[in-house]
Short mmCIF file of C-alpha atoms in Angstrom, two decimals:
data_model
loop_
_atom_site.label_atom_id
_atom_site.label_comp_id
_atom_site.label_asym_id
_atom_site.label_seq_id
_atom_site.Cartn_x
_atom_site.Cartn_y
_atom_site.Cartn_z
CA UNK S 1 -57.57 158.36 160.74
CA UNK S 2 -55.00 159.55 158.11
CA UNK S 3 -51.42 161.27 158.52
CA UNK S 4 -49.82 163.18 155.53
CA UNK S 5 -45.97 161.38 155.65
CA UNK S 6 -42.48 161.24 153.27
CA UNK S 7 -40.27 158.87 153.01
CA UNK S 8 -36.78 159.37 151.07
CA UNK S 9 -35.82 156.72 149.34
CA UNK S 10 -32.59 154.52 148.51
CA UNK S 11 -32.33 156.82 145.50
CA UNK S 12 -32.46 160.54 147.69
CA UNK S 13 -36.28 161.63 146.50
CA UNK S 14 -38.64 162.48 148.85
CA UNK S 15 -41.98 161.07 148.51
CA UNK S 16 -44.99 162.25 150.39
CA UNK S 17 -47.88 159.89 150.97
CA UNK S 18 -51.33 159.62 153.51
CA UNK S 19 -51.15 157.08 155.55
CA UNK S 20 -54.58 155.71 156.87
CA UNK S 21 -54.96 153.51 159.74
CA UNK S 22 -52.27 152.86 161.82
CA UNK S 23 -48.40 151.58 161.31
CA UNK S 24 -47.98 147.83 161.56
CA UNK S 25 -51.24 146.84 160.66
CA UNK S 26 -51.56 144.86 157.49
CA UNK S 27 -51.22 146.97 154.69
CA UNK S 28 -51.93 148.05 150.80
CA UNK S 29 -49.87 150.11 149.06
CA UNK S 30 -51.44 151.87 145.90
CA UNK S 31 -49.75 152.58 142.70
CA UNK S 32 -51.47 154.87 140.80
CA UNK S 33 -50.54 154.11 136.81
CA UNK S 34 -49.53 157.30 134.45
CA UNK S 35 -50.54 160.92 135.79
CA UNK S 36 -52.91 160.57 138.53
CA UNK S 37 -51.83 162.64 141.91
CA UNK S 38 -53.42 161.53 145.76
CA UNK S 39 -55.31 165.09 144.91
CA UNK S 40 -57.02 164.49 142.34
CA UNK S 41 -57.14 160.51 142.71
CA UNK S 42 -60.61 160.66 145.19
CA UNK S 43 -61.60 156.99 144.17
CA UNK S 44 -58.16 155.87 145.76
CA UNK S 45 -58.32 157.82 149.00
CA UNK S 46 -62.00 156.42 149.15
CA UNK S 47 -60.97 153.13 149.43
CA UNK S 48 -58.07 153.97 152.05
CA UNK S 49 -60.30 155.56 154.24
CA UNK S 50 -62.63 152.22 153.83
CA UNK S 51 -60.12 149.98 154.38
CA UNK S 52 -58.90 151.82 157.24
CA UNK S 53 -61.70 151.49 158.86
CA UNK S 54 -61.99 148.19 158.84
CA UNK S 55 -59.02 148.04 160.82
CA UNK S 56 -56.04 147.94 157.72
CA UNK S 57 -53.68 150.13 156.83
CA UNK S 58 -53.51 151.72 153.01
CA UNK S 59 -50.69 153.83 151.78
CA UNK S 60 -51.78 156.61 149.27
CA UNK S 61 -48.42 158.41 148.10
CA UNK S 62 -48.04 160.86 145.30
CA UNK S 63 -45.64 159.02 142.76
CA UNK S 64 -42.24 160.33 142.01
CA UNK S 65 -42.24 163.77 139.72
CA UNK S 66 -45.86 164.44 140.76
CA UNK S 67 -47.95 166.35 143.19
CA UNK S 68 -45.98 167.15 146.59
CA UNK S 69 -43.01 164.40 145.19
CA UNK S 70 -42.39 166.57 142.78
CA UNK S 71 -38.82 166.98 141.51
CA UNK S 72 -36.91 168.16 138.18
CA UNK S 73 -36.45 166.30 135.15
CA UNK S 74 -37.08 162.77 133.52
CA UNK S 75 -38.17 160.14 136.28
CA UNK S 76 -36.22 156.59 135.93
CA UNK S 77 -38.13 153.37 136.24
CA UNK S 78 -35.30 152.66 139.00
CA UNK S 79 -36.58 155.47 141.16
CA UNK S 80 -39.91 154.54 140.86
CA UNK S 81 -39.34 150.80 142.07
CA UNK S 82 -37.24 152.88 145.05
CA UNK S 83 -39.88 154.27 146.17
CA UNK S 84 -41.91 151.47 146.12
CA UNK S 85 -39.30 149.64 148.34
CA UNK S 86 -38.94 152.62 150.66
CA UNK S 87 -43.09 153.34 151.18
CA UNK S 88 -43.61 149.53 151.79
CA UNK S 89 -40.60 149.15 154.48
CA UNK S 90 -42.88 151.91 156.27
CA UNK S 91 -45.83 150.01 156.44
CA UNK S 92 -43.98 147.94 159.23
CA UNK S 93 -46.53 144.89 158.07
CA UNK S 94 -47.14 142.79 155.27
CA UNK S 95 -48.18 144.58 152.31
CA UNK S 96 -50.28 144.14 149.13
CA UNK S 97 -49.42 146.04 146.47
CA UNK S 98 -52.56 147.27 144.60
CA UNK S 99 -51.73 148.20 140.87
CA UNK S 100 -53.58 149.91 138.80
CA UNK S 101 -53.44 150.29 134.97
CA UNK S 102 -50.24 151.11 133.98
CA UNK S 103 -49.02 151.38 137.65
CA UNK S 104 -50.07 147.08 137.84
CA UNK S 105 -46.54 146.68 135.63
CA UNK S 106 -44.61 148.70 137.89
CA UNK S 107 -46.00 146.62 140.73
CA UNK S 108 -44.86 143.43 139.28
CA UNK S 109 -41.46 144.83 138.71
CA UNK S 110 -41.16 145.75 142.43
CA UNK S 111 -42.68 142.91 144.41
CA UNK S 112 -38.92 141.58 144.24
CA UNK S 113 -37.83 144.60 146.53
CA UNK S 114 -40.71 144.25 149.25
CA UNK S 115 -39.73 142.07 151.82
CA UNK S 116 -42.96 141.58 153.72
CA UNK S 117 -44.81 141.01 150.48
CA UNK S 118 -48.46 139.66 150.95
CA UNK S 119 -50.07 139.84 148.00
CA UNK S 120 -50.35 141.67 144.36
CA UNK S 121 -53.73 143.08 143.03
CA UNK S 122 -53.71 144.45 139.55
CA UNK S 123 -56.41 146.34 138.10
CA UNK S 124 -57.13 146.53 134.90
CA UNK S 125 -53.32 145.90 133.38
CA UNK S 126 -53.06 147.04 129.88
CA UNK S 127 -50.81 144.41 128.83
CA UNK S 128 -51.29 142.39 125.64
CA UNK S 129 -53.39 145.58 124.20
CA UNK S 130 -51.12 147.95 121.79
CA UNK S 131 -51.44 147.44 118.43
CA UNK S 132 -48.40 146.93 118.13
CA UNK S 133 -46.86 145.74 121.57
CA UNK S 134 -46.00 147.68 124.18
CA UNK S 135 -42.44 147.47 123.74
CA UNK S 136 -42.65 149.13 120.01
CA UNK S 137 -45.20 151.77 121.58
CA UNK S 138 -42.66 152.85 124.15
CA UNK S 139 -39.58 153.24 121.92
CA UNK S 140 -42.14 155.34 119.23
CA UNK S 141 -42.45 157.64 122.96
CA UNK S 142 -39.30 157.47 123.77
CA UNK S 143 -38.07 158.94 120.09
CA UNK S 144 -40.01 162.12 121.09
CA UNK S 145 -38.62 162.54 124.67
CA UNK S 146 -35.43 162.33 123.45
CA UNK S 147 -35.73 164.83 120.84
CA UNK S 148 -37.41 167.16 123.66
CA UNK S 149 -40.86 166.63 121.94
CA UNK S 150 -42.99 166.70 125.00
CA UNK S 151 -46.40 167.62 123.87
CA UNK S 152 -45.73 164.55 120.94
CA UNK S 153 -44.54 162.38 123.61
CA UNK S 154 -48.20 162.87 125.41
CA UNK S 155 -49.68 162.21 122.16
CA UNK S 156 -47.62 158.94 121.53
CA UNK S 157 -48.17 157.52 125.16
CA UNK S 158 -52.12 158.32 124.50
CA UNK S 159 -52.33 156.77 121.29
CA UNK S 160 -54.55 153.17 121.76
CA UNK S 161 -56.54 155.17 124.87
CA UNK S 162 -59.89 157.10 124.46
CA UNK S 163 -59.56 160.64 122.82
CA UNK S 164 -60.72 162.68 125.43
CA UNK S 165 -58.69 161.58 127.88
CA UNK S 166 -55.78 163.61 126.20
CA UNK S 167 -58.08 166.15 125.71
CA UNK S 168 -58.33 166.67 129.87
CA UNK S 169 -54.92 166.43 130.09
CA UNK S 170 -54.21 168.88 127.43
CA UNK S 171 -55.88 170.99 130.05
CA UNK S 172 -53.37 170.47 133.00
CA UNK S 173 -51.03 172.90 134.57
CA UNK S 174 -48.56 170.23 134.30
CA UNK S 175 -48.90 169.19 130.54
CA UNK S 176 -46.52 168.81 128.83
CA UNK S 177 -43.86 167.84 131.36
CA UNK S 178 -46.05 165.24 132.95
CA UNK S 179 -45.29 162.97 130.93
CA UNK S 180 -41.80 162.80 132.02
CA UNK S 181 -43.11 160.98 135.28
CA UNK S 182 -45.15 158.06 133.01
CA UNK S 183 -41.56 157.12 131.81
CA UNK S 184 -41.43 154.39 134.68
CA UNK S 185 -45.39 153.50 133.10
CA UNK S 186 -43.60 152.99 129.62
CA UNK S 187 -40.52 151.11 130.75
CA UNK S 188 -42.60 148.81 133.04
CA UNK S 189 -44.90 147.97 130.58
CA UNK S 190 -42.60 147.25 127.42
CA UNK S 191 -40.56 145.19 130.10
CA UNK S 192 -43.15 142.84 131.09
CA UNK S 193 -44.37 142.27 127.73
CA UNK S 194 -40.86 141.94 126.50
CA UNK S 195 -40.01 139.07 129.43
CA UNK S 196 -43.21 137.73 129.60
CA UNK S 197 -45.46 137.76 132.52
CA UNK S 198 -43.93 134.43 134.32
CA UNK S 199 -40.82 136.29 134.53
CA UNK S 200 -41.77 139.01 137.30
CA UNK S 201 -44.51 136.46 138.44
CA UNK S 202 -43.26 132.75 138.58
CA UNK S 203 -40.76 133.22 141.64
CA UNK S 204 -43.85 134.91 143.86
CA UNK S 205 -45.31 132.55 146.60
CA UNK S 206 -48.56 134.82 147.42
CA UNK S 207 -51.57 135.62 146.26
CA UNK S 208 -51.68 137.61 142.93
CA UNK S 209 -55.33 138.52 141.86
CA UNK S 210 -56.09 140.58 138.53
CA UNK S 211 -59.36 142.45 138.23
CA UNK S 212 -61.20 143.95 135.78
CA UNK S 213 -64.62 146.34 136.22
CA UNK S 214 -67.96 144.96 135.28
CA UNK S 215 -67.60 147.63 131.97
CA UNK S 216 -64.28 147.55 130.76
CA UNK S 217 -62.43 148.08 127.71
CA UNK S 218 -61.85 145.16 125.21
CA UNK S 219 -59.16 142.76 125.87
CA UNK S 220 -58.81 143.43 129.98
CA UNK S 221 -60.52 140.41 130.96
CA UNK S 222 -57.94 138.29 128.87
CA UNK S 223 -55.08 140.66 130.33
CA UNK S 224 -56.04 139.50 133.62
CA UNK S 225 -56.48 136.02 132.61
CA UNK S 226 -52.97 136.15 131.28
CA UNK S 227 -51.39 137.30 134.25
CA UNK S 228 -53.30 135.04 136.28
CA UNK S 229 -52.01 132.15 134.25
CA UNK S 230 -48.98 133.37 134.86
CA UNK S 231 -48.58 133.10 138.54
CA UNK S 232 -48.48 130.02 140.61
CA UNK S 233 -51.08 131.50 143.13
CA UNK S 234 -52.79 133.89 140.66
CA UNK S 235 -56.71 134.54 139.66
CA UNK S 236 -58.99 136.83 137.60
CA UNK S 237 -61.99 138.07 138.99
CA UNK S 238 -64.63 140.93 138.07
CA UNK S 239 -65.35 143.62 140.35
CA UNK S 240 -67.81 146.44 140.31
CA UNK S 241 -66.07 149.72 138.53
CA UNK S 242 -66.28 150.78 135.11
CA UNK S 243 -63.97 152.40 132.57
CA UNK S 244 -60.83 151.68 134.44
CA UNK S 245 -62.14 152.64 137.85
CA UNK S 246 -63.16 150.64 140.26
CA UNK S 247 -65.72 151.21 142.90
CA UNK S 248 -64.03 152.10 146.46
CA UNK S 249 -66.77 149.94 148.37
CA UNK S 250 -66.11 146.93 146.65
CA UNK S 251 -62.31 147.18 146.02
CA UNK S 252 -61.98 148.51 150.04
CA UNK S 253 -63.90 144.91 150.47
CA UNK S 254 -61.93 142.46 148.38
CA UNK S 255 -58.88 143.79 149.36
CA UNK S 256 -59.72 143.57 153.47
CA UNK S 257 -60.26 139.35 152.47
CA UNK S 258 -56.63 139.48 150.99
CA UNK S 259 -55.47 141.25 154.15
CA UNK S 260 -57.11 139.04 156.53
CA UNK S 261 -55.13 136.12 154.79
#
C-alpha cells in the first residue's frame, strides 16, 4: 500500500513524497544524493514497497527543487535538512534515515533535527574520495554558480565520477538548472569532511551502519570504514548492489533487522 503525500516544511516548501505502509509504524526515510527524482529512482521505490510489506513504513519523497517539489532558484543546504525534519515528524515512529551517496552527508547533518531517530544507514558515502577534498571541489562548483555558469557547474560537480554519467544527464530536460538542487549535496559533503566525521556522528546513541555494494568504486569500503570508526555504535558491512546501487531485496532486508531493533 502506498499514498502520494506533502509536507511543508519549517522553511514554507512543499515537498511531495509516497508513503508505503502505514503511519506510525517504524520507519525509513530515503535520501536520494544529487539528481535522482522518486520517478525515475525505481531501485528506491523497490525497496519501499519491500519493506512495506514486511510490515514497515518507508518514506520516498522527491527532494527539494526536484520532481513534484519543485520550486525556483538555488536550493540551501538549510532547506534541505527542513525537509528532512518535516518528512520524518510524519512518520509518527522512529525513523532510520537511509543515505545514499551524496544524500548519506546530508543525512548525517540532519539526524540532529529528528527526534525519534532510530538509526542511520549510509550507502556508499563519497567521503574521503576527491582528489583534492571535498571542501576544495565544492568551492571550484561554487565559483561557477556564482558566475551563473550552470552547464560548468554540472561539469565541476561531475568531475572525479564516471564520464557517462554526465553524458545522461547532459540529456535531461532539467540540465542545466539541476544542479542548483545538488547545492545541499556540495555543502553537506565539504562540511563533513571539513569537521570530520565524529563531529555529526559522536553525539548519536543508535545504530549507524555504512554499506558498500559487492562491486564498488575504489576507496568506498574505507569511506564506510571511516564513518564507522567514527560513531560510537557504527559498522561497515557489504551488501549485494553494484556501481552505487544497491539491490532492493537485500537492502529492503537489512534494513527490516534495523527496524525490528
Amino acid at each position: 500500500m502506498s499514498a502520494v503525500e506533502s509536507v511543508v516544511t519549517g522553511a514554507g516548501d512543499r515537498v511531495v513524497f509516497d508513503r508505503h505502509g502505514a503511519a506510525g509504524a517504524p520507519a525509513a526515510l530515503f535520501i536520494a544524493g544529487a539528481g535522482p527524482t522518486r520517478a525515475d529512482d525505481p531501485v528506491t521505490t523497490e525497496t519501499a514497497r519491500l519493506l512495506a510489506e514486511r510490515g514497515f513504513q518507508a518514506l520516498v519523497h522527491d527532494r527539494v527543487g526536484r520532481g513534484e517539489s519543485a520550486t525556483a532558484g538555488p536550493i540551501s543546504l538549510e532547506r534541505e535538512l527542513d525537509a528532512i525534519a518535516a518528512l520524518a515528524d510524519s512518520a509518527a515512529a522512529p525513523v532510520v534515515l537511509v543515505g545514499h551517496s551524496s544524500g548519506c552527508a546530508i543525512a548525517m547533518l540532519a539526524a540532529a533535527r529528528v527526534e525519534r531517530l532510530a538509526g542511520l544507514v549510509l550507502w556508499e558515502a563519497p567521503l574521503g574520495l576527491f582528489t583534492a577534498g571535498a571542501p576544495d571541489w565544492w568551492a571550484g562548483v561554487e565559483r561557477h554558480l556564482d558566475a551563473g555558469e550552470l552547464e560548468q557547474a554540472v561539469a565541476a560537480y561531475m568531475v572525479d565520477m564516471p564520464p557517462e554519467w554526465l553524458e545522461q544527464l547532459r540529456q535531461s530536460p532539467d540540465y542545466p538548472e539541476l544542479v542548483l538542487s545538488w547545492i545541499p549535496d556540495g555543502r553537506a559533503l565539504a562540511a563533513v569532511e571539513s569537521e570530520g566525521a565524529a563531529a555529526s556522528l559522536a553525539s548519536l546513541d543508535v545504530p549507524v551502519l555504512a554499506v558498500v555494494g559487492t562491486e564498488t568504486f575504489p576507496g568506498m569500503a574505507a569511506a564506510a570504514d571511516a564513518i564507522a570508526a567514527a560513531a560510537p555504535h557504527g559498522a561497515s558491512e557489504e551488501l549485494a548492489g553494484a556501481w552505487h546501487s544497491w539491490d532492493p531485496e537485500a537492502m529492503a532486508a537489512r534494513l527490516a533487522v534495523m527496524l525490528e531493533g
